[in-house]
Short mmCIF file of C-alpha atoms in Angstrom, two decimals:
data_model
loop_
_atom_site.label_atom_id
_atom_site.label_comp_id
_atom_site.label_asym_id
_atom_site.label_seq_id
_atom_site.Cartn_x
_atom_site.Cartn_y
_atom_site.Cartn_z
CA UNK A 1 89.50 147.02 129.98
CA UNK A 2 89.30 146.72 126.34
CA UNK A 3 91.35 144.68 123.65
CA UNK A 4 91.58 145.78 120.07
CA UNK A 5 90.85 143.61 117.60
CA UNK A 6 91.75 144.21 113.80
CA UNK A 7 88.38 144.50 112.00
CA UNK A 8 87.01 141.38 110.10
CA UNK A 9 83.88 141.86 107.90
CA UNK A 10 80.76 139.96 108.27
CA UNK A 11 79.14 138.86 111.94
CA UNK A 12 79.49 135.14 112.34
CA UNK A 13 77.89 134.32 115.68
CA UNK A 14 79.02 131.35 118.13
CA UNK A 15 76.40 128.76 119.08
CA UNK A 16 73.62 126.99 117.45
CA UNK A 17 70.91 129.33 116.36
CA UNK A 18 72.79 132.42 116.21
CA UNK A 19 72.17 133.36 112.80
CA UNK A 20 68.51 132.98 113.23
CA UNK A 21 68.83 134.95 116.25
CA UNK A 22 70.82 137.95 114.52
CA UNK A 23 67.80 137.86 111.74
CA UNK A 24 65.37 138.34 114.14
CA UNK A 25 67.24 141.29 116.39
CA UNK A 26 68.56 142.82 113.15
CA UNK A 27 64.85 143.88 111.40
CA UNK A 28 63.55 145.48 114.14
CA UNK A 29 66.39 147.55 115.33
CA UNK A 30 66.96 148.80 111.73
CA UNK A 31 63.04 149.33 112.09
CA UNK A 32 63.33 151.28 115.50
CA UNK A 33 66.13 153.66 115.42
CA UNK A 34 66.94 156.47 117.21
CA UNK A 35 65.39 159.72 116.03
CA UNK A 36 67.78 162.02 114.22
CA UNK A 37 67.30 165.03 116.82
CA UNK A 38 68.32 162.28 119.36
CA UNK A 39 71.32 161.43 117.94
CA UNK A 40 72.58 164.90 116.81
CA UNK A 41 71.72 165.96 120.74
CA UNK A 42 74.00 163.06 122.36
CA UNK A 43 76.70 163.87 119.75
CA UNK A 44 77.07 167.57 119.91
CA UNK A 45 78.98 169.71 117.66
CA UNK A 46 81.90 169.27 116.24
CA UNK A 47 83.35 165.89 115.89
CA UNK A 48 86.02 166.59 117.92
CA UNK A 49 87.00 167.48 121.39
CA UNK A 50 90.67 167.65 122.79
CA UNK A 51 90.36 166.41 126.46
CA UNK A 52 93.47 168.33 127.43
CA UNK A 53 92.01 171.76 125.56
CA UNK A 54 91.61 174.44 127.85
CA UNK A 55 88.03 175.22 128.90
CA UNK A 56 86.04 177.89 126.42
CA UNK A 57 88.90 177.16 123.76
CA UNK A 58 85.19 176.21 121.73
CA UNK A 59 83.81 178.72 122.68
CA UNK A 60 81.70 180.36 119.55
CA UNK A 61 82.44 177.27 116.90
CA UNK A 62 78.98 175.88 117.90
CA UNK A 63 79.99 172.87 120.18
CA UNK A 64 80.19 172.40 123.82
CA UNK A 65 83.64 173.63 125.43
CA UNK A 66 85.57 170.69 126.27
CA UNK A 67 86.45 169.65 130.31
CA UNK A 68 89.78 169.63 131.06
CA UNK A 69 91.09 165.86 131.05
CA UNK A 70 94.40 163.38 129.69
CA UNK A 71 96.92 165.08 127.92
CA UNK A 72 96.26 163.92 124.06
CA UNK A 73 92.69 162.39 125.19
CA UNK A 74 90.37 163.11 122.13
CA UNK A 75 86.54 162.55 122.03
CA UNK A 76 83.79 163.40 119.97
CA UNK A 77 81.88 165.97 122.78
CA UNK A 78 78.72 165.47 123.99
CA UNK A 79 75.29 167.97 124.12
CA UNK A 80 75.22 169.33 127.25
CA UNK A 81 71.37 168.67 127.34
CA UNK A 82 72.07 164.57 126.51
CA UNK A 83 74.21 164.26 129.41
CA UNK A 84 71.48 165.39 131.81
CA UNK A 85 68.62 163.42 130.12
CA UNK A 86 70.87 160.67 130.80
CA UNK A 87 71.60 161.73 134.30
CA UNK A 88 67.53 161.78 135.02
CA UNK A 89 67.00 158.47 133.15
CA UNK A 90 65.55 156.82 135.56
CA UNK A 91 66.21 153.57 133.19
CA UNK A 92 69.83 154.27 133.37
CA UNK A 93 71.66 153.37 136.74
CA UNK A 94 74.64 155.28 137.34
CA UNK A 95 77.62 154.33 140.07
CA UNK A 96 78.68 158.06 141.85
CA UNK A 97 81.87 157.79 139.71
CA UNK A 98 79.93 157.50 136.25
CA UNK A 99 77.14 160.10 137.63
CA UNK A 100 80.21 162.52 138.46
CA UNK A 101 81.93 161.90 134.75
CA UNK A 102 78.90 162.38 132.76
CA UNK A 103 77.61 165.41 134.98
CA UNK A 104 81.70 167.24 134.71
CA UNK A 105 80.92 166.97 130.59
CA UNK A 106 83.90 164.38 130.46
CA UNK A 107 82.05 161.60 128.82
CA UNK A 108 82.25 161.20 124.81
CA UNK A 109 79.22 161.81 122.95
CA UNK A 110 79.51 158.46 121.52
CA UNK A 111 78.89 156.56 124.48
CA UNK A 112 75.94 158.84 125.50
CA UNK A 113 74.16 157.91 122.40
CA UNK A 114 74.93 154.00 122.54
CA UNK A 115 73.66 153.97 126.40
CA UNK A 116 70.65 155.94 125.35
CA UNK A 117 69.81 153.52 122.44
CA UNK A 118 70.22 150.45 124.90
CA UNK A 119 67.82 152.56 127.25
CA UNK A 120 64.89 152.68 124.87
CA UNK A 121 64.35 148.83 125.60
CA UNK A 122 66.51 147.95 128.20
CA UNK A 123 67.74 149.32 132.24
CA UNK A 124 70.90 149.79 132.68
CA UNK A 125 73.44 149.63 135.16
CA UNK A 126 76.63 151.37 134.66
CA UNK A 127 79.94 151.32 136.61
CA UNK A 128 82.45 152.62 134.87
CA UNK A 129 82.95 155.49 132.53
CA UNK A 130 86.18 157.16 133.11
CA UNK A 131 86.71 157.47 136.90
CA UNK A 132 87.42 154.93 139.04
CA UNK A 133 89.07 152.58 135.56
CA UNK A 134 93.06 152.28 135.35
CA UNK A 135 94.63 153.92 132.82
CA UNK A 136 95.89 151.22 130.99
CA UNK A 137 94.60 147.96 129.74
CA UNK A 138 95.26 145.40 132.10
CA UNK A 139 98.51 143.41 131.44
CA UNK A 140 99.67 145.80 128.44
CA UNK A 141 101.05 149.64 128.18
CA UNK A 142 98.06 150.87 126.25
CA UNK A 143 96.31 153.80 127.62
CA UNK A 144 92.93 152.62 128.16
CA UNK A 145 89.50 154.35 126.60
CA UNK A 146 88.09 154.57 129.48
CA UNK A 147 91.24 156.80 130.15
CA UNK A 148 89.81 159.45 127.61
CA UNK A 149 86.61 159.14 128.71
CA UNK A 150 85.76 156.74 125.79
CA UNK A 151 84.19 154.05 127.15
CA UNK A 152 81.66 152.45 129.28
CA UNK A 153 81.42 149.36 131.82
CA UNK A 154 77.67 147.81 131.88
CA UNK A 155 77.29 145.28 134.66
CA UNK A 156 74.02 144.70 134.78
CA UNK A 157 71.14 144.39 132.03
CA UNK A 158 67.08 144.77 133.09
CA UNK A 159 67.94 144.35 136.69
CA UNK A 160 69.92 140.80 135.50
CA UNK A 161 73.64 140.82 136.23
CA UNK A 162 75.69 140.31 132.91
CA UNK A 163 77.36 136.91 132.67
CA UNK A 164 77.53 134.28 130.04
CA UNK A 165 74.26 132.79 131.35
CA UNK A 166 72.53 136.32 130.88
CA UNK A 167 69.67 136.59 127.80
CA UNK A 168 69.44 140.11 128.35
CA UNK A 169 73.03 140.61 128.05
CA UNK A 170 73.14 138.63 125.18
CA UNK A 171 70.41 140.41 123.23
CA UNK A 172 72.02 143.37 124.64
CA UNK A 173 74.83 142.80 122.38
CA UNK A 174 73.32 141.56 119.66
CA UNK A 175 71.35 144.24 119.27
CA UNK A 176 74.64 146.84 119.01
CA UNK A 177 76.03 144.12 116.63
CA UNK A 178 73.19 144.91 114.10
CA UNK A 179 72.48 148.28 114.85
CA UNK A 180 73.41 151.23 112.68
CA UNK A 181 77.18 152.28 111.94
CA UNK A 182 76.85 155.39 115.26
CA UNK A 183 75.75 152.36 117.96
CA UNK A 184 78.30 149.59 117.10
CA UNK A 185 81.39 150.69 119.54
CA UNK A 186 85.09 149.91 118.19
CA UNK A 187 85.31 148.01 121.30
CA UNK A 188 82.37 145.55 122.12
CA UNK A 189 83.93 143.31 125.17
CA UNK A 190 81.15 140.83 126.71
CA UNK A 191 81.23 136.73 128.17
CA UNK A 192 79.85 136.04 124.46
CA UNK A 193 82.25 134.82 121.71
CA UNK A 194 80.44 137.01 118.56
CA UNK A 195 83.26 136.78 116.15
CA UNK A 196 82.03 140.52 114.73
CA UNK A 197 84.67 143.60 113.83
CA UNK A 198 85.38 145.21 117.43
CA UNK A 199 83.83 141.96 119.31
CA UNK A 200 85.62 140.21 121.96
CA UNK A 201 85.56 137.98 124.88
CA UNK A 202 88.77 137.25 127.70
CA UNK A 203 88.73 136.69 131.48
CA UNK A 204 88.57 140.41 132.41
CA UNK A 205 85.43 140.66 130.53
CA UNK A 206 82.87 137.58 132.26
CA UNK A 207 81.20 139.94 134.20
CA UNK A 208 80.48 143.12 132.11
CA UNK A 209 79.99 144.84 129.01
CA UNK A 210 82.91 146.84 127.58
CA UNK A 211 81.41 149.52 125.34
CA UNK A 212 84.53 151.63 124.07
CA UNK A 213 85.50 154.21 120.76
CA UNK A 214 89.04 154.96 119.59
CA UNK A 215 89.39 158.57 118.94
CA UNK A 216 86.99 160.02 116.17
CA UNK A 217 87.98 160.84 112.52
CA UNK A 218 89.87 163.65 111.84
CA UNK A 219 87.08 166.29 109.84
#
């Protein structure tokens, strides 16, 4: 559930306070960030991963082997050794579908490493990775990133669900909107109206957090 926006510099913020709010989000995340080693670990290898290669085709290039998945899907891969911290992070809750995606190696590095920053203050719940999403975005004939295994669906924020009423949510956001170039997702879907590059608010998104990458940079 995701819908592209074309990229607009600066972060203007909706509401009264917001800049003063940004300010005070923005210093300490800069301040807190994730360890190199932790970084490099959730985004393994090279930077990228053909979901449709065959399995081993990586096999001695120094990145994980990529899981079969869509034809033409392509995603930065993910350590091997990320996806099962994740998978005992006991501050990240998983639905079986997203537990099965991120255990099958199917899950882009990218996303590993922006639900492991949001884990270093926050729990999580998760619903969605890639099974269990449609494979387009609803109402168009665009192939969804949750398709490719791009993307992630956050319902609920230290135990509070995510709505437009939600401060945890809210800060949740805010704190990828002024956090380092490798946490801000392409796609950043919430109930808030941030009017930030990637940032975006509709119906289909009152109720969740839609974290989602295009495909990565050709090397």
């Amino acid at each position: 559930m995701a819908r592209p926006q074309r990229r607009r510099p600066g972060l203007v913020l909706a509401g009264a306070g917001g800049a003063a709010l940004l300010a005070t989000i923005a210093v300490p995340v800069a301040a807190a960030l994730l360890p190199a080693a932790v970084l490099s670990k959730a985004l393994g290898g090279s930077p990228l991963e053909t979901a449709a290669a065959p399995v081993g085709a990586a096999a001695g290039r120094g990145r994980p082997s990529p899981a079969p998945g869509p034809q033409g899907g392509v995603r930065w891969p993910a350590d091997p050794a990320a996806s099962a911290a994740l998978l005992t992070d006991t501050r990240v809750r998983l639905s079986p579908w997203a537990r099965a995606d991120l255990a099958a190696g199917t899950v882009d590095g990218r996303v590993l490493a922006v639900l492991a920053y949001l884990a270093r203050a926050h729990t999580l719940e998760v619903s969605v990775l890639r099974t269990g999403h449609a494979e387009f975005v609803a109402g168009t004939a665009r192939v969804s990133n949750h398709f490719y295994g791009r993307a992630a669906d956050i319902v609920a924020v230290d135990g509070e669900a995510v709505s437009a009423t939600s401060s945890t949510a809210r800060l949740a956001v805010l704190e990828l909107l002024a956090g380092p170039a490798p946490f801000r997702p392409d796609e950043l879907g919430s109930p808030f109206a941030f009017h930030a590059p990637g940032a975006f608010s509709d119906a289909a998104h009152r109720d969740h957090l839609h974290v989602g990458f295009g495909p990565p940079p050709s090397p």
